[in-house]
PDB file of C-alpha atoms and ligand atoms in Angstrom:
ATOM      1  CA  UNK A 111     -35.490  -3.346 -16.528  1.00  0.00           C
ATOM      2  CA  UNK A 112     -34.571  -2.157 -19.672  1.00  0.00           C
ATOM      3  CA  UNK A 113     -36.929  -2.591 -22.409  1.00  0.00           C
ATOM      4  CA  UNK A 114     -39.673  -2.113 -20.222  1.00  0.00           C
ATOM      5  CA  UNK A 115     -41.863   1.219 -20.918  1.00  0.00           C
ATOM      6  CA  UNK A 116     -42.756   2.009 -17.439  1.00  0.00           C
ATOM      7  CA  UNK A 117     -39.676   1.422 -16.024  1.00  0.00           C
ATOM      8  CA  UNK A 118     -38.816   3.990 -18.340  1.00  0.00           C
ATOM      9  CA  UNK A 119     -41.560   6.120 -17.717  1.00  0.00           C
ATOM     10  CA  UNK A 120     -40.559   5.945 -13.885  1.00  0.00           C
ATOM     11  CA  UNK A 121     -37.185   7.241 -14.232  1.00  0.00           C
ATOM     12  CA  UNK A 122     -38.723   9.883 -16.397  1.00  0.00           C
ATOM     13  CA  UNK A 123     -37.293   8.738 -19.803  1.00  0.00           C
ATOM     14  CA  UNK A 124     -40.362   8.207 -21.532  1.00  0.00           C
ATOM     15  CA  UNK A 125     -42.970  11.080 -20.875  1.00  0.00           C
ATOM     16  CA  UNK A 126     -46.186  10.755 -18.952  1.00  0.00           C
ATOM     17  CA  UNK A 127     -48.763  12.622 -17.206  1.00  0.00           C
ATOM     18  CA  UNK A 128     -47.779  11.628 -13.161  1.00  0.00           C
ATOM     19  CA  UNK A 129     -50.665  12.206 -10.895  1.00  0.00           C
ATOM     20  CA  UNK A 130     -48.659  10.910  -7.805  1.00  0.00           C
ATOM     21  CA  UNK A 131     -44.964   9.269  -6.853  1.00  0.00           C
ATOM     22  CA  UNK A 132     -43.273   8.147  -3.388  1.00  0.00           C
ATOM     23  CA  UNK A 133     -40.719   5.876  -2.899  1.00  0.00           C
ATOM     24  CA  UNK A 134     -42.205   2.896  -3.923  1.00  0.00           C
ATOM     25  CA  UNK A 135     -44.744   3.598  -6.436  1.00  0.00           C
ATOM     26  CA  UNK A 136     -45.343   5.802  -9.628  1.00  0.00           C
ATOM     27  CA  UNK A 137     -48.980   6.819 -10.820  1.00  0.00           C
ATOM     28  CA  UNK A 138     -49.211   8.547 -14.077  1.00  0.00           C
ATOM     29  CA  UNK A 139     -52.694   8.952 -16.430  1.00  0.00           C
ATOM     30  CA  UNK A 140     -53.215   5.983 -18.925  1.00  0.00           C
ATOM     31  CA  UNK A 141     -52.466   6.797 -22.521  1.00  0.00           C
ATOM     32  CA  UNK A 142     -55.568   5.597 -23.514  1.00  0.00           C
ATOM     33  CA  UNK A 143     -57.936   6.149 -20.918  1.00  0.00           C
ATOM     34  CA  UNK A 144     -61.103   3.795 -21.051  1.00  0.00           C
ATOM     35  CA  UNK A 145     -63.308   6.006 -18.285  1.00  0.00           C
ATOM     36  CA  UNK A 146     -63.022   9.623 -17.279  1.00  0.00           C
ATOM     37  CA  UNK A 147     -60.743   9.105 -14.025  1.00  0.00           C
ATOM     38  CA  UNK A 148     -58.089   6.017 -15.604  1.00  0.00           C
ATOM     39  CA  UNK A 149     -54.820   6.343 -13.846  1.00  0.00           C
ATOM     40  CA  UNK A 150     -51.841   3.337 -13.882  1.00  0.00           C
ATOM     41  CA  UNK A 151     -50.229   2.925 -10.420  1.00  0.00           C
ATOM     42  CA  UNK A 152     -47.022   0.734 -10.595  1.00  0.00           C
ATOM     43  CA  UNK A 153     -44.455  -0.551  -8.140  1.00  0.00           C
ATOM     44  CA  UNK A 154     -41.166   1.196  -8.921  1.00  0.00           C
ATOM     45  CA  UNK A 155     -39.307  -2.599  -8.485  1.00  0.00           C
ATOM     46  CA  UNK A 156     -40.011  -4.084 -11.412  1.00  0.00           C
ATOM     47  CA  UNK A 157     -42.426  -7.121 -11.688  1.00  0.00           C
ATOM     48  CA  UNK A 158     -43.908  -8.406 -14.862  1.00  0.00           C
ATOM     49  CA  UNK A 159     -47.302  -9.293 -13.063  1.00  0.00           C
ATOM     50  CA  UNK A 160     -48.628 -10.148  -9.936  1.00  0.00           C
ATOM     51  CA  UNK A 161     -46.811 -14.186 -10.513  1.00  0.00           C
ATOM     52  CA  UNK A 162     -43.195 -12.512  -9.906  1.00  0.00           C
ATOM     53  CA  UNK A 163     -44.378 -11.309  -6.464  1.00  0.00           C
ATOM     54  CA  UNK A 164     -42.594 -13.040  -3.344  1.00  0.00           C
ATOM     55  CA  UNK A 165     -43.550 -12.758   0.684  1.00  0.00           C
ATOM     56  CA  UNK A 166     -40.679  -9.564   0.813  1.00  0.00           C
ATOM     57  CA  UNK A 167     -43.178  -7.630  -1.861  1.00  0.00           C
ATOM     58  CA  UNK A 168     -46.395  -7.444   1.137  1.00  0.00           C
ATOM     59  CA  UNK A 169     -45.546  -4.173   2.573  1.00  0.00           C
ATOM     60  CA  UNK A 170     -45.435  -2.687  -1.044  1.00  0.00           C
ATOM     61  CA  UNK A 171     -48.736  -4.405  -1.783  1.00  0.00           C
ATOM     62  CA  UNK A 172     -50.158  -2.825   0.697  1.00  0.00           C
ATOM     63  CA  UNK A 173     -48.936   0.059   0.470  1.00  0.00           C
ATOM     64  CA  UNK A 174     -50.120   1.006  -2.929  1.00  0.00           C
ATOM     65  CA  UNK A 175     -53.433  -0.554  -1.823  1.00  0.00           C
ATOM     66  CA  UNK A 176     -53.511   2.780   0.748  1.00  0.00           C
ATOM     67  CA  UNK A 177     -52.017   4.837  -2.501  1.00  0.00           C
ATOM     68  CA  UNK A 178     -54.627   3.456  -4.482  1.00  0.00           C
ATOM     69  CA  UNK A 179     -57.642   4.822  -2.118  1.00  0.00           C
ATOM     70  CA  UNK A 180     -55.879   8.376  -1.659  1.00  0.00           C
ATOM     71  CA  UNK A 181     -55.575   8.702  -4.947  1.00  0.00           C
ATOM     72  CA  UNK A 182     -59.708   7.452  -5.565  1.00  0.00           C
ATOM     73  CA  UNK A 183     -60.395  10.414  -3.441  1.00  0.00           C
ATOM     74  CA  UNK A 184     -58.280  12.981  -4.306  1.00  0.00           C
ATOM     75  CA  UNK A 185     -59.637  12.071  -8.216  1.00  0.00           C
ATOM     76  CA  UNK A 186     -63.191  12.771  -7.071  1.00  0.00           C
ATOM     77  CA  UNK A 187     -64.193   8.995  -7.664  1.00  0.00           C
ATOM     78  CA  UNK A 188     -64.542   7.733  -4.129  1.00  0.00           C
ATOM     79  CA  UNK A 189     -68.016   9.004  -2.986  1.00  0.00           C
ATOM     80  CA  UNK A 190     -69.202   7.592  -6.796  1.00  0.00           C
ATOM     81  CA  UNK A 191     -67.166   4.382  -6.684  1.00  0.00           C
ATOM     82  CA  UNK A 192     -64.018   3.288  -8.728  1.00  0.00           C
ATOM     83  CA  UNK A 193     -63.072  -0.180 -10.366  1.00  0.00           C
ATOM     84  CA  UNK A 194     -58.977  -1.107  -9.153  1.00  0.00           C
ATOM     85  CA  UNK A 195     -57.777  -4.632 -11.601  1.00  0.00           C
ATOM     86  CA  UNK A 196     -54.456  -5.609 -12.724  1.00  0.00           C
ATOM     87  CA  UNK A 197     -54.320  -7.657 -16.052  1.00  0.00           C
ATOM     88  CA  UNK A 198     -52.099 -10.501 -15.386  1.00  0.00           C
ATOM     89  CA  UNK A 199     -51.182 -12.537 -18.918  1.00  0.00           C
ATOM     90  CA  UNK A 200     -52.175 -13.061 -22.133  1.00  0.00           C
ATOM     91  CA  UNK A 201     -56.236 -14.601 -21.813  1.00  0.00           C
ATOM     92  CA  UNK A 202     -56.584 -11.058 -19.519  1.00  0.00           C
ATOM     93  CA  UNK A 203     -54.983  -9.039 -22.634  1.00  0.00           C
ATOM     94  CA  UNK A 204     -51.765  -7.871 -20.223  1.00  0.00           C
ATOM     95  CA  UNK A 205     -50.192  -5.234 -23.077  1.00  0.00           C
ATOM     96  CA  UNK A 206     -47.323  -4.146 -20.597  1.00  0.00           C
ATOM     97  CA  UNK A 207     -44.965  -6.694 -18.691  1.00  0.00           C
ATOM     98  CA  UNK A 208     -44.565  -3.819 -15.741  1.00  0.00           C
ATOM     99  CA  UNK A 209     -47.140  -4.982 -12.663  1.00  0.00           C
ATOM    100  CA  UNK A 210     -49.666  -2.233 -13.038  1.00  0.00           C
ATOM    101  CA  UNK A 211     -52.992  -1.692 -11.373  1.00  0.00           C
ATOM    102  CA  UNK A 212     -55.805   0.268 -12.954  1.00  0.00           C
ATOM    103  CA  UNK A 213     -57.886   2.448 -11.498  1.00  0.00           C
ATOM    104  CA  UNK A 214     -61.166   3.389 -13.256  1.00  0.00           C
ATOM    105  CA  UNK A 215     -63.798   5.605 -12.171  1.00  0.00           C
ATOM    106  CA  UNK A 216     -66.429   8.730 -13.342  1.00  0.00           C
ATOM    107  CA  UNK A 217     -68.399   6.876 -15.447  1.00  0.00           C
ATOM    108  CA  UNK A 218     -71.393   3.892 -14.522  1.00  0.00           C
ATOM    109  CA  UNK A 219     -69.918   0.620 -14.961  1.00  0.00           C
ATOM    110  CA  UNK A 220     -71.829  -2.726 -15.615  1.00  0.00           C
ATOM    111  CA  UNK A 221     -71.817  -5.814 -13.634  1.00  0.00           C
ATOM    112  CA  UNK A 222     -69.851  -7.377 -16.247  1.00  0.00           C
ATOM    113  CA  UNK A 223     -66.200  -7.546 -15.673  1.00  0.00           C
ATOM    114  CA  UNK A 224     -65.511  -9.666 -18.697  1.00  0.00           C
TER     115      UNK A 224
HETATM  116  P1  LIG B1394     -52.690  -3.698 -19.691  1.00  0.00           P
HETATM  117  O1  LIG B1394     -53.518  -4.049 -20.868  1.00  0.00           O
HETATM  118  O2  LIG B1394     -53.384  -4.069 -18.385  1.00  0.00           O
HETATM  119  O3  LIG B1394     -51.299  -4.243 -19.779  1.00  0.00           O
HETATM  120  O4  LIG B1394     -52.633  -2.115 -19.663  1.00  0.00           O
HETATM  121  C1  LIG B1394     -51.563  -1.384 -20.118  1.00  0.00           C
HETATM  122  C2  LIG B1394     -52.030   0.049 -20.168  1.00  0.00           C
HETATM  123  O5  LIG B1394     -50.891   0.858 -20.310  1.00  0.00           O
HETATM  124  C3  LIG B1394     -52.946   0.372 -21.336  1.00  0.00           C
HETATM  125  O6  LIG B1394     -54.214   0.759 -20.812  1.00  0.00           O
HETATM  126  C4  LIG B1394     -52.272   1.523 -22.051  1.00  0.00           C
HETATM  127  C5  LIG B1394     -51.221   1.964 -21.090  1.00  0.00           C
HETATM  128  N1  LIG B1394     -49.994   2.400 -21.709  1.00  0.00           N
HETATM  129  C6  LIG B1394     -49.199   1.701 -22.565  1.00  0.00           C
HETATM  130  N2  LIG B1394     -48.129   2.424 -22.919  1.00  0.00           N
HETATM  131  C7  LIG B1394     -48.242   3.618 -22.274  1.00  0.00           C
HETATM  132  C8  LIG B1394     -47.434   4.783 -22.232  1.00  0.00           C
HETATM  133  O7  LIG B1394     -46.381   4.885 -22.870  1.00  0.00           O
HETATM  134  N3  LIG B1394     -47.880   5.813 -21.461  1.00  0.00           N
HETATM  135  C9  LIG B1394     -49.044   5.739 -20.744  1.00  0.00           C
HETATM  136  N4  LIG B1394     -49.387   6.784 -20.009  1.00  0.00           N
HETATM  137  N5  LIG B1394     -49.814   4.640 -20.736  1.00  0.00           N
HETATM  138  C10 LIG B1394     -49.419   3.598 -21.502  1.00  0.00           C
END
């Protein structure tokens, strides 16, 4: 998509700090990290949120599910535990229309998730 920053930042126009990339996914550090270990991992087909996914997107789904838990270990989070969410709209405060899932770890968390 055009206007879209992490399309962008997939195809390498827009800078970022990429901790991993296949063929189907892109994982780069968050700009703005809210925890020690806060890396974005995003579908490289564009999606604004997890409402524009169809039946032809479950092998990518899971697929970055398995990215997602490499990635927890090779981080150092996995033994410690890691949070993994996806903001979807505006009451969840979604900032980028890109599908995106965060994963958050290194630090104590609370309970609370909202
Ligand atoms: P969300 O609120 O769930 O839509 O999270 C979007 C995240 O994307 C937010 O934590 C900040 C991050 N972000 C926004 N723009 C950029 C960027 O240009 N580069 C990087 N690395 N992260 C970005």
């Amino acid at each position: 998509m055009d206007n879209c920053i992490f399309c962008k930042i997939i195809k390498g126009e827009i800078p970022s700090a990429k901790v991993y990339e296949d063929d189907l996914c892109y994982a780069f550090k968050d700009i703005n990290p809210q925890a020690p270990v806060h890396v974005l991992v995003v579908p490289k087909k564009h999606a604004a949120n997890v409402l524009e996914l169809s039946d032809e997107d479950k092998m990518l789904l899971g697929h970055i599910q398995l990215v997602i838990g490499r990635l927890a270990e090779e981080l150092g989070v996995s033994k410690t535990g890691f949070r993994v969410m996806t903001n979807c709209g505006k009451d969840a405060c979604q900032s980028v229309a890109h599908l995106h899932y965060h994963l958050l770890g290194g630090v104590q968390m609370t309970e609370k998730m909202v």
